[in-house]
mmCIF file of C-alpha atoms in Angstrom:
data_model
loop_
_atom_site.group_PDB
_atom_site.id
_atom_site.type_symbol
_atom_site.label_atom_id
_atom_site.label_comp_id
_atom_site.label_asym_id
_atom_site.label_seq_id
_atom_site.Cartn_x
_atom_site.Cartn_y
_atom_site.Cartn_z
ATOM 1 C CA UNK D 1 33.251 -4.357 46.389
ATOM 2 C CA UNK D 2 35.230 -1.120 44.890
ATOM 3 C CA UNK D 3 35.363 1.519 47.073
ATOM 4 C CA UNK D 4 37.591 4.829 47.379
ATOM 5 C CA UNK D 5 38.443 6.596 50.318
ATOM 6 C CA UNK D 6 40.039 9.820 51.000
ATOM 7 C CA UNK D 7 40.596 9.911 54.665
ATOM 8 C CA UNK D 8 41.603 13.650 54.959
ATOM 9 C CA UNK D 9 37.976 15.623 53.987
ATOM 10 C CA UNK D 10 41.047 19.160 54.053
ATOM 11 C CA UNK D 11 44.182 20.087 53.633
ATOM 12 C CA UNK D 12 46.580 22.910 54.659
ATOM 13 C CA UNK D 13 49.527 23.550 53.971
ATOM 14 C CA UNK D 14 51.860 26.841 53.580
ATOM 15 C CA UNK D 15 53.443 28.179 49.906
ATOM 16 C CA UNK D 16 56.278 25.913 49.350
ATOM 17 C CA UNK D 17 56.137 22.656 51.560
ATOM 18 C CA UNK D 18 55.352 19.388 50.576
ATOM 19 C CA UNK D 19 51.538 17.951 50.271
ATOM 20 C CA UNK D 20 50.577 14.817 49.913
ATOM 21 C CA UNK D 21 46.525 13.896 49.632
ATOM 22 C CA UNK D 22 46.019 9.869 50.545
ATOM 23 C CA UNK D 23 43.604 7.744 48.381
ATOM 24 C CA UNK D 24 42.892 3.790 49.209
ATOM 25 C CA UNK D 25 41.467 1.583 47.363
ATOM 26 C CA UNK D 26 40.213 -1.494 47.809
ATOM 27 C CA UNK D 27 39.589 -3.369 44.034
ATOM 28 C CA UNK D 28 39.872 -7.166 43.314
ATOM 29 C CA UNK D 29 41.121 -7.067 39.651
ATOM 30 C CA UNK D 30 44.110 -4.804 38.234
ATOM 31 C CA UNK D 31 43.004 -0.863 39.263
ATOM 32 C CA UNK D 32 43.009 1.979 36.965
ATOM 33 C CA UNK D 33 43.282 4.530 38.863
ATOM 34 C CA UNK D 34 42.901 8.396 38.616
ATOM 35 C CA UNK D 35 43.409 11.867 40.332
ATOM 36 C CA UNK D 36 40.892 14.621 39.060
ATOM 37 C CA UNK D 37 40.662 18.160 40.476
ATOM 38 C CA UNK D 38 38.216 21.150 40.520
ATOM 39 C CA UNK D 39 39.079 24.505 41.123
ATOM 40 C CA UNK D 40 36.865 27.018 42.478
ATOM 41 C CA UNK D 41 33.663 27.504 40.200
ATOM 42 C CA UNK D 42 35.374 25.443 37.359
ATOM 43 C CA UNK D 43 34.267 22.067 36.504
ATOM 44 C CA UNK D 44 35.709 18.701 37.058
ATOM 45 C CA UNK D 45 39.171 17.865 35.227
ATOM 46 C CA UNK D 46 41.121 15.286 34.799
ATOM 47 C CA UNK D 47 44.865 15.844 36.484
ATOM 48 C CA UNK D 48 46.457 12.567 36.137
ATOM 49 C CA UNK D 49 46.507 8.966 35.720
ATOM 50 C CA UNK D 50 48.425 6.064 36.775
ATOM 51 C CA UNK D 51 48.462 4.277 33.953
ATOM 52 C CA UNK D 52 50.375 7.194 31.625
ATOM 53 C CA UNK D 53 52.751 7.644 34.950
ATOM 54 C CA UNK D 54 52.800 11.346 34.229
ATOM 55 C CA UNK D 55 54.014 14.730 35.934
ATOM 56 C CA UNK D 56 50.951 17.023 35.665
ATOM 57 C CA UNK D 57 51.587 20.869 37.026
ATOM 58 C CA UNK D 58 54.516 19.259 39.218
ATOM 59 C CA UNK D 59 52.412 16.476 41.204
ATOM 60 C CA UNK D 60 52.970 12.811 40.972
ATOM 61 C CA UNK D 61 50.901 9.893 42.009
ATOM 62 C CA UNK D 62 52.150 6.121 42.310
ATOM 63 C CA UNK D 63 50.618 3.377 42.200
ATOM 64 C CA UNK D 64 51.143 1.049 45.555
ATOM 65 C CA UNK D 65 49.478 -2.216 44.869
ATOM 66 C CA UNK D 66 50.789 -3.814 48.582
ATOM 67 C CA UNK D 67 49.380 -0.725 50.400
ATOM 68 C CA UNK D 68 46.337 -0.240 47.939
ATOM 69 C CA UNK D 69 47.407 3.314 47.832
ATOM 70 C CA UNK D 70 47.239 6.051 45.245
ATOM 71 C CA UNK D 71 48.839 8.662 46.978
ATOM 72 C CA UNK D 72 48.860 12.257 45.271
ATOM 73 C CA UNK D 73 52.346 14.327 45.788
ATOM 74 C CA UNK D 74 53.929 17.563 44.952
ATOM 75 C CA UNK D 75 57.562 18.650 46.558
ATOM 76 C CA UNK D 76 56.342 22.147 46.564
ATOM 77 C CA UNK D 77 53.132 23.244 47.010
ATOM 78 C CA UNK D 78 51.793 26.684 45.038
ATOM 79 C CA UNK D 79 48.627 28.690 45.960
ATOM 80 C CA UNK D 80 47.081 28.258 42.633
ATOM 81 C CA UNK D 81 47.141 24.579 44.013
ATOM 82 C CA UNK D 82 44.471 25.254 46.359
ATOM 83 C CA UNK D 83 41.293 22.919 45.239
ATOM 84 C CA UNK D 84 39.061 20.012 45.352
ATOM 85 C CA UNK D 85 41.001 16.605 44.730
ATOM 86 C CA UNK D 86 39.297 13.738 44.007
ATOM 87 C CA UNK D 87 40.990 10.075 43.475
ATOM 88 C CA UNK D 88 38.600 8.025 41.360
ATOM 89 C CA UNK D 89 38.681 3.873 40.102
ATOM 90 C CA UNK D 90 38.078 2.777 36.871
ATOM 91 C CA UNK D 91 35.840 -0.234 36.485
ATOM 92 C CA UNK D 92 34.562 -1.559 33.624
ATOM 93 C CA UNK D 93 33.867 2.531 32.850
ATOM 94 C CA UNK D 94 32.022 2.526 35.726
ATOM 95 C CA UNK D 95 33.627 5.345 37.775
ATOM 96 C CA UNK D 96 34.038 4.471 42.015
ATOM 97 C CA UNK D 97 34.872 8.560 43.280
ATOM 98 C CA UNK D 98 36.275 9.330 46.780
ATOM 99 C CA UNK D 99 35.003 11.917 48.745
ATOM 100 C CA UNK D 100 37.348 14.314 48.258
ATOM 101 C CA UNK D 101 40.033 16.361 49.769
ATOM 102 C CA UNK D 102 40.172 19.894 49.754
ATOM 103 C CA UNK D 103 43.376 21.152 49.729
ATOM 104 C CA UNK D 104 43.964 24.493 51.300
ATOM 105 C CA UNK D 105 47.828 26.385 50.618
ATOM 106 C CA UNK D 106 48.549 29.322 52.619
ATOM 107 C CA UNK D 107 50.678 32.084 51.333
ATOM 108 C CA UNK X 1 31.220 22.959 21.079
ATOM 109 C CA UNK X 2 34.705 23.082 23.267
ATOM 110 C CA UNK X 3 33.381 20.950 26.226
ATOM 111 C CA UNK X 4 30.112 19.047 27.712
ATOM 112 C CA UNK X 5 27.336 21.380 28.291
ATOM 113 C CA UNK X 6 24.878 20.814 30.485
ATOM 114 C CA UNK X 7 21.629 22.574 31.190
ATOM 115 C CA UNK X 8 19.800 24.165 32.615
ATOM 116 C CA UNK X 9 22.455 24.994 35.604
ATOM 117 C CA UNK X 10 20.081 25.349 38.005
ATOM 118 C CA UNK X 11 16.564 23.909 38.765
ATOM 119 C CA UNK X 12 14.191 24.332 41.535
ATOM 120 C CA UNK X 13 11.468 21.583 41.551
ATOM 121 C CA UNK X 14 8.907 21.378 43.888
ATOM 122 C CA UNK X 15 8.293 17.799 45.270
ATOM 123 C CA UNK X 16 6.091 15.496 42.929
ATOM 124 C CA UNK X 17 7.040 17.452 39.996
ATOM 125 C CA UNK X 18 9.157 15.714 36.845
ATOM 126 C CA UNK X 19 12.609 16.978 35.636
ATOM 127 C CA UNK X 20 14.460 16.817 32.357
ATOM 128 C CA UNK X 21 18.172 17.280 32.486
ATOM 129 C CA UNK X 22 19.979 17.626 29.333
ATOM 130 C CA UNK X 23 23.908 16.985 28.397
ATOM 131 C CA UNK X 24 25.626 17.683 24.510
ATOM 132 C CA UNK X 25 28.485 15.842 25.187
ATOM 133 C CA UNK X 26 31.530 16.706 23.300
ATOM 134 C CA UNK X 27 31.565 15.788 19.755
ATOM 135 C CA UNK X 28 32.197 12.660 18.449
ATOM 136 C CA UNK X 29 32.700 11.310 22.202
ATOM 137 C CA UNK X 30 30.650 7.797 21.740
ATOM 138 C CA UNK X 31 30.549 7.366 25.461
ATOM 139 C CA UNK X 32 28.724 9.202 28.105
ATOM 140 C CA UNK X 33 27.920 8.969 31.758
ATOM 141 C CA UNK X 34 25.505 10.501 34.378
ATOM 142 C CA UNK X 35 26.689 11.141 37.797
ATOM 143 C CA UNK X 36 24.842 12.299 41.175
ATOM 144 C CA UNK X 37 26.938 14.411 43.508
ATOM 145 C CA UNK X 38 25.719 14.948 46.591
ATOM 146 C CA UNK X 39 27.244 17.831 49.145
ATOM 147 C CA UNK X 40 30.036 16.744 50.323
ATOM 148 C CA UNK X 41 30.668 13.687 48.913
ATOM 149 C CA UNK X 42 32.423 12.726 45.365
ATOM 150 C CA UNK X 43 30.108 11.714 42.316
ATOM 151 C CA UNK X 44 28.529 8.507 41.934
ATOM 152 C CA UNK X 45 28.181 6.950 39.042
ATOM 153 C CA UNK X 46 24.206 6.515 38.066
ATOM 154 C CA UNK X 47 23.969 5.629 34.157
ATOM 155 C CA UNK X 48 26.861 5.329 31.189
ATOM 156 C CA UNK X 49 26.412 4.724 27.523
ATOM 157 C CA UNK X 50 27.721 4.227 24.578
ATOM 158 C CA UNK X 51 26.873 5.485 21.388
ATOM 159 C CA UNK X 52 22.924 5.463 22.163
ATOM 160 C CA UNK X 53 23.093 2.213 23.925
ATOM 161 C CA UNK X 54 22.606 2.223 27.550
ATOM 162 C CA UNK X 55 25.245 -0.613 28.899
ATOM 163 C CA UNK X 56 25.230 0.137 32.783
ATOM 164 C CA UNK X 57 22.194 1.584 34.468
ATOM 165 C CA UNK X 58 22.958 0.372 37.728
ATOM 166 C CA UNK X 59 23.518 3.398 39.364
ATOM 167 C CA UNK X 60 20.144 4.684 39.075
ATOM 168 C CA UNK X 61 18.357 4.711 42.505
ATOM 169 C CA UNK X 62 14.998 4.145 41.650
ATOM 170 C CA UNK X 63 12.809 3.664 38.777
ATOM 171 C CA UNK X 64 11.841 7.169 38.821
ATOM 172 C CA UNK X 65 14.915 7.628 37.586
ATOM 173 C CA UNK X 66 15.614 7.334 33.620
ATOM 174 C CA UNK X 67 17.997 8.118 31.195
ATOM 175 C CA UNK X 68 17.972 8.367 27.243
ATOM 176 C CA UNK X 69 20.645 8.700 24.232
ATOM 177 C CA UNK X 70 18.294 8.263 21.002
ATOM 178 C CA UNK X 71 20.800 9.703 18.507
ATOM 179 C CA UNK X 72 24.039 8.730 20.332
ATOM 180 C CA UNK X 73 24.586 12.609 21.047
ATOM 181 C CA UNK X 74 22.625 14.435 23.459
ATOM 182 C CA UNK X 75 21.268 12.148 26.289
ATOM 183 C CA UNK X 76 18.681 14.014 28.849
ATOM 184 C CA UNK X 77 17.957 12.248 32.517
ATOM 185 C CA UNK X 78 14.613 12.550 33.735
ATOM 186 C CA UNK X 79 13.181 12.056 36.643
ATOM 187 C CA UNK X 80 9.477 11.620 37.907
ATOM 188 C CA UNK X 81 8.004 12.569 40.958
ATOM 189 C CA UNK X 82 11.418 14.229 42.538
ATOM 190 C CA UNK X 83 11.665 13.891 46.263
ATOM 191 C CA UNK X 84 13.840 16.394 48.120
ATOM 192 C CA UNK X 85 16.566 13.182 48.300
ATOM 193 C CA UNK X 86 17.200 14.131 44.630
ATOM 194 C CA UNK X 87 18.837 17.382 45.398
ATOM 195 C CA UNK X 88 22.023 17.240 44.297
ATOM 196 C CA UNK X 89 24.607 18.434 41.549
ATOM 197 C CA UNK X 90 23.790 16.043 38.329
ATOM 198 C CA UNK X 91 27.058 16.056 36.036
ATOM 199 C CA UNK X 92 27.502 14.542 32.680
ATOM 200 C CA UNK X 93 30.834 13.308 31.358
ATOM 201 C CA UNK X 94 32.031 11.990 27.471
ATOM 202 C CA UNK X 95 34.689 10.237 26.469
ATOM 203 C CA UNK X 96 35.881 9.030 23.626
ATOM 204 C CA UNK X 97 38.686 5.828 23.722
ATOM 205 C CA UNK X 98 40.856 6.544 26.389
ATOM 206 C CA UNK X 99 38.510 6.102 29.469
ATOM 207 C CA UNK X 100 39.518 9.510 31.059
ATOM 208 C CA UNK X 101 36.093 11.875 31.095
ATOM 209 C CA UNK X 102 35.684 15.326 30.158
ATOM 210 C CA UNK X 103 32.700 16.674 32.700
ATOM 211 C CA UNK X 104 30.487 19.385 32.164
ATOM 212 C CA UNK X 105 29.200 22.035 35.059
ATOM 213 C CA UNK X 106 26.711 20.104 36.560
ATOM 214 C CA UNK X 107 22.865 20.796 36.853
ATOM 215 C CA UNK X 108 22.166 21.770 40.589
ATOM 216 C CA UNK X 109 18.847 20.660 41.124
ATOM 217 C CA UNK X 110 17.194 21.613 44.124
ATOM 218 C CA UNK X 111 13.697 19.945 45.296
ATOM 219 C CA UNK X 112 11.550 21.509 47.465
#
Protein backbone atom coordinates (compact mmCIF):
# COMPACT_ATOMS: atom_id res chain seq x y z
CA UNK A 1 0.00 0.00 0.00
CA UNK A 2 1.34 3.82 -0.54
CA UNK A 3 1.86 5.50 2.40
CA UNK A 4 3.90 8.78 3.46
CA UNK A 5 5.36 9.50 6.59
CA UNK A 6 6.88 12.47 8.09
CA UNK A 7 8.35 11.34 11.30
CA UNK A 8 9.17 14.84 12.77
CA UNK A 9 5.31 16.46 13.43
CA UNK A 10 8.08 20.16 14.17
CA UNK A 11 10.94 21.63 13.48
CA UNK A 12 13.35 24.24 14.96
CA UNK A 13 15.98 25.51 13.96
CA UNK A 14 17.94 29.04 14.36
CA UNK A 15 18.46 31.81 11.22
CA UNK A 16 21.19 30.34 9.26
CA UNK A 17 21.81 26.53 10.04
CA UNK A 18 20.99 23.75 8.08
CA UNK A 19 17.32 21.96 8.07
CA UNK A 20 16.48 19.05 6.76
CA UNK A 21 12.56 17.69 7.02
CA UNK A 22 12.54 13.57 6.42
CA UNK A 23 9.78 12.02 4.18
CA UNK A 24 9.54 7.97 3.58
CA UNK A 25 7.83 6.37 1.38
CA UNK A 26 6.91 3.18 0.88
CA UNK A 27 5.46 2.70 -3.10
CA UNK A 28 5.78 -0.51 -5.25
CA UNK A 29 6.05 1.07 -8.77
CA UNK A 30 8.44 4.11 -9.83
CA UNK A 31 7.40 7.21 -7.17
CA UNK A 32 6.65 10.65 -8.16
CA UNK A 33 7.24 12.37 -5.54
CA UNK A 34 6.58 15.97 -4.21
CA UNK A 35 7.30 18.64 -1.45
CA UNK A 36 4.39 21.26 -1.01
CA UNK A 37 4.32 23.99 1.66
CA UNK A 38 1.79 26.37 3.36
CA UNK A 39 2.58 29.38 4.99
CA UNK A 40 0.64 30.89 7.64
CA UNK A 41 -3.06 31.66 6.46
CA UNK A 42 -2.01 31.02 2.75
CA UNK A 43 -3.10 28.05 0.93
CA UNK A 44 -1.37 24.96 -0.15
CA UNK A 45 1.56 25.35 -2.86
CA UNK A 46 3.49 23.42 -4.64
CA UNK A 47 7.50 23.90 -3.71
CA UNK A 48 9.14 21.23 -5.61
CA UNK A 49 9.30 18.07 -7.37
CA UNK A 50 11.59 15.30 -7.93
CA UNK A 51 11.01 14.66 -11.16
CA UNK A 52 12.09 18.46 -12.55
CA UNK A 53 15.21 18.06 -9.90
CA UNK A 54 14.85 21.73 -9.15
CA UNK A 55 16.26 24.44 -6.59
CA UNK A 56 13.09 26.19 -5.30
CA UNK A 57 13.83 29.35 -2.75
CA UNK A 58 17.31 27.53 -2.02
CA UNK A 59 15.94 23.94 -0.84
CA UNK A 60 16.64 20.72 -2.56
CA UNK A 61 15.08 17.35 -2.29
CA UNK A 62 16.59 13.95 -3.72
CA UNK A 63 15.24 11.23 -4.54
CA UNK A 64 16.74 7.97 -2.52
CA UNK A 65 15.15 4.95 -4.02
CA UNK A 66 17.46 2.35 -1.57
CA UNK A 67 16.37 4.35 1.55
CA UNK A 68 12.78 5.21 0.17
CA UNK A 69 13.58 8.69 1.19
CA UNK A 70 12.60 12.11 -0.06
CA UNK A 71 14.43 14.15 2.15
CA UNK A 72 13.80 18.07 1.98
CA UNK A 73 17.17 20.32 2.49
CA UNK A 74 18.30 23.84 2.63
CA UNK A 75 22.15 24.82 3.71
CA UNK A 76 20.76 27.86 5.30
CA UNK A 77 17.71 28.24 6.81
CA UNK A 78 15.72 31.91 6.63
CA UNK A 79 12.78 32.96 8.90
CA UNK A 80 10.46 33.51 6.07
CA UNK A 81 11.09 29.63 5.90
CA UNK A 82 9.07 29.02 8.84
CA UNK A 83 5.85 26.79 7.62
CA UNK A 84 3.90 23.73 7.09
CA UNK A 85 5.82 21.10 4.82
CA UNK A 86 4.16 18.45 3.44
CA UNK A 87 5.88 15.51 1.21
CA UNK A 88 3.15 14.01 -0.96
CA UNK A 89 3.16 10.64 -3.69
CA UNK A 90 1.82 10.68 -6.88
CA UNK A 91 -0.26 7.70 -7.90
CA UNK A 92 -2.14 7.30 -10.70
CA UNK A 93 -3.25 11.25 -9.70
CA UNK A 94 -4.30 9.95 -6.72
CA UNK A 95 -2.40 12.06 -4.14
CA UNK A 96 -0.88 9.82 -0.75
CA UNK A 97 0.01 13.27 1.77
CA UNK A 98 2.21 12.95 4.91
CA UNK A 99 1.32 14.45 7.93
CA UNK A 100 3.32 17.19 7.91
CA UNK A 101 6.18 18.94 9.47
CA UNK A 102 6.10 22.23 10.77
CA UNK A 103 9.11 23.88 10.54
CA UNK A 104 9.88 26.49 13.10
CA UNK A 105 13.32 29.06 12.38
CA UNK A 106 14.35 31.17 15.14
CA UNK A 107 15.92 34.50 14.58
CA UNK B 1 -10.01 33.88 -11.96
CA UNK B 2 -6.10 33.74 -10.69
CA UNK B 3 -6.50 30.52 -8.55
CA UNK B 4 -9.16 27.75 -7.24
CA UNK B 5 -11.83 29.28 -5.24
CA UNK B 6 -13.62 27.61 -2.95
CA UNK B 7 -16.68 28.50 -0.96
CA UNK B 8 -18.18 29.19 1.32
CA UNK B 9 -14.90 29.29 3.76
CA UNK B 10 -16.61 28.42 6.56
CA UNK B 11 -19.72 26.29 7.45
CA UNK B 12 -21.33 25.34 10.61
CA UNK B 13 -23.80 22.39 10.16
CA UNK B 14 -25.66 20.99 12.73
CA UNK B 15 -25.69 17.10 12.75
CA UNK B 16 -28.28 15.48 10.23
CA UNK B 17 -28.22 18.46 8.14
CA UNK B 18 -26.87 18.29 4.19
CA UNK B 19 -23.92 20.41 2.84
CA UNK B 20 -22.96 21.70 -0.57
CA UNK B 21 -19.37 22.64 -1.07
CA UNK B 22 -18.45 24.34 -4.16
CA UNK B 23 -14.86 24.67 -6.08
CA UNK B 24 -14.23 26.95 -9.68
CA UNK B 25 -11.19 25.44 -10.38
CA UNK B 26 -8.78 27.37 -12.40
CA UNK B 27 -9.59 27.78 -15.95
CA UNK B 28 -9.13 25.45 -18.45
CA UNK B 29 -7.61 22.95 -15.69
CA UNK B 30 -9.50 19.56 -17.01
CA UNK B 31 -8.62 17.83 -13.80
CA UNK B 32 -9.82 18.32 -10.33
CA UNK B 33 -9.65 16.69 -6.96
CA UNK B 34 -11.41 16.81 -3.51
CA UNK B 35 -9.44 16.37 -0.44
CA UNK B 36 -10.43 15.96 3.44
CA UNK B 37 -7.94 17.40 5.89
CA UNK B 38 -8.36 16.62 9.13
CA UNK B 39 -6.41 18.60 12.20
CA UNK B 40 -3.36 17.60 12.25
CA UNK B 41 -2.92 15.37 9.68
CA UNK B 42 -2.07 16.01 5.75
CA UNK B 43 -5.02 15.81 3.12
CA UNK B 44 -6.45 12.74 1.89
CA UNK B 45 -7.43 12.28 -1.23
CA UNK B 46 -11.49 11.63 -1.43
CA UNK B 47 -12.66 12.16 -5.23
CA UNK B 48 -10.61 13.37 -8.63
CA UNK B 49 -11.93 14.04 -12.07
CA UNK B 50 -11.39 14.82 -15.18
CA UNK B 51 -13.09 16.99 -17.40
CA UNK B 52 -16.71 16.10 -15.86
CA UNK B 53 -15.90 12.50 -15.55
CA UNK B 54 -15.45 11.15 -12.18
CA UNK B 55 -12.40 8.45 -12.61
CA UNK B 56 -11.47 7.77 -8.82
CA UNK B 57 -14.06 8.05 -6.11
CA UNK B 58 -12.42 5.89 -3.80
CA UNK B 59 -11.64 8.19 -1.30
CA UNK B 60 -15.05 8.97 -0.35
CA UNK B 61 -15.90 7.51 3.13
CA UNK B 62 -19.33 6.79 2.87
CA UNK B 63 -22.14 7.04 0.56
CA UNK B 64 -23.27 10.11 2.14
CA UNK B 65 -20.65 11.43 0.55
CA UNK B 66 -20.96 12.67 -3.28
CA UNK B 67 -19.33 14.61 -5.67
CA UNK B 68 -20.37 16.24 -9.13
CA UNK B 69 -18.57 18.01 -12.28
CA UNK B 70 -21.64 18.40 -14.85
CA UNK B 71 -19.94 20.99 -17.09
CA UNK B 72 -16.29 19.93 -16.51
CA UNK B 73 -15.81 23.34 -14.50
CA UNK B 74 -17.20 23.88 -11.22
CA UNK B 75 -17.65 20.56 -9.26
CA UNK B 76 -19.61 20.99 -5.69
CA UNK B 77 -19.27 17.95 -2.90
CA UNK B 78 -22.21 17.29 -0.98
CA UNK B 79 -22.82 15.59 1.75
CA UNK B 80 -26.05 14.19 3.52
CA UNK B 81 -26.76 13.76 6.94
CA UNK B 82 -23.16 15.25 8.26
CA UNK B 83 -21.95 13.65 11.43
CA UNK B 84 -19.53 15.63 13.59
CA UNK B 85 -16.66 13.01 11.95
CA UNK B 86 -17.04 15.28 8.87
CA UNK B 87 -15.46 18.26 10.45
CA UNK B 88 -12.65 18.99 8.73
CA UNK B 89 -10.93 21.45 6.16
CA UNK B 90 -12.39 20.27 2.52
CA UNK B 91 -9.82 21.58 -0.23
CA UNK B 92 -10.15 21.44 -3.92
CA UNK B 93 -7.20 21.27 -6.29
CA UNK B 94 -6.95 21.61 -10.55
CA UNK B 95 -4.54 20.75 -12.68
CA UNK B 96 -4.04 20.82 -15.96
CA UNK B 97 -1.12 18.25 -17.69
CA UNK B 98 1.61 18.29 -15.48
CA UNK B 99 0.16 16.44 -12.37
CA UNK B 100 1.33 19.17 -9.86
CA UNK B 101 -2.11 20.83 -8.20
CA UNK B 102 -2.94 24.28 -7.64
CA UNK B 103 -5.26 24.18 -4.21
CA UNK B 104 -7.69 26.54 -3.18
CA UNK B 105 -8.35 27.77 0.70
CA UNK B 106 -10.26 25.08 1.85
CA UNK B 107 -13.94 25.04 3.20
CA UNK B 108 -13.72 24.51 7.08
CA UNK B 109 -16.73 22.80 7.85
CA UNK B 110 -17.62 22.37 11.26
CA UNK B 111 -20.60 19.89 12.43
CA UNK B 112 -22.21 20.24 15.44
Amino acid sequence: AQRVTQPEKLLSVFKGAPVELKCNYSYSGSPELFWYVQYSRQRLQLLLRHISRESIKGFTADLNKGETSFHLKKPFAQEEDSAMYYCALNNFNKFYFGSGTKLNVKP
Amino acid sequence: GAGVSQSPRYKVAKRGQDVALRCDPISGHVSLFWYQQALGQGPEFLTYFQNEAQLDKSGLPSDRFFAERPEGSVSTLKIQRTQQEDSAVYLCASSFSDRASSFGAGTRLSVL
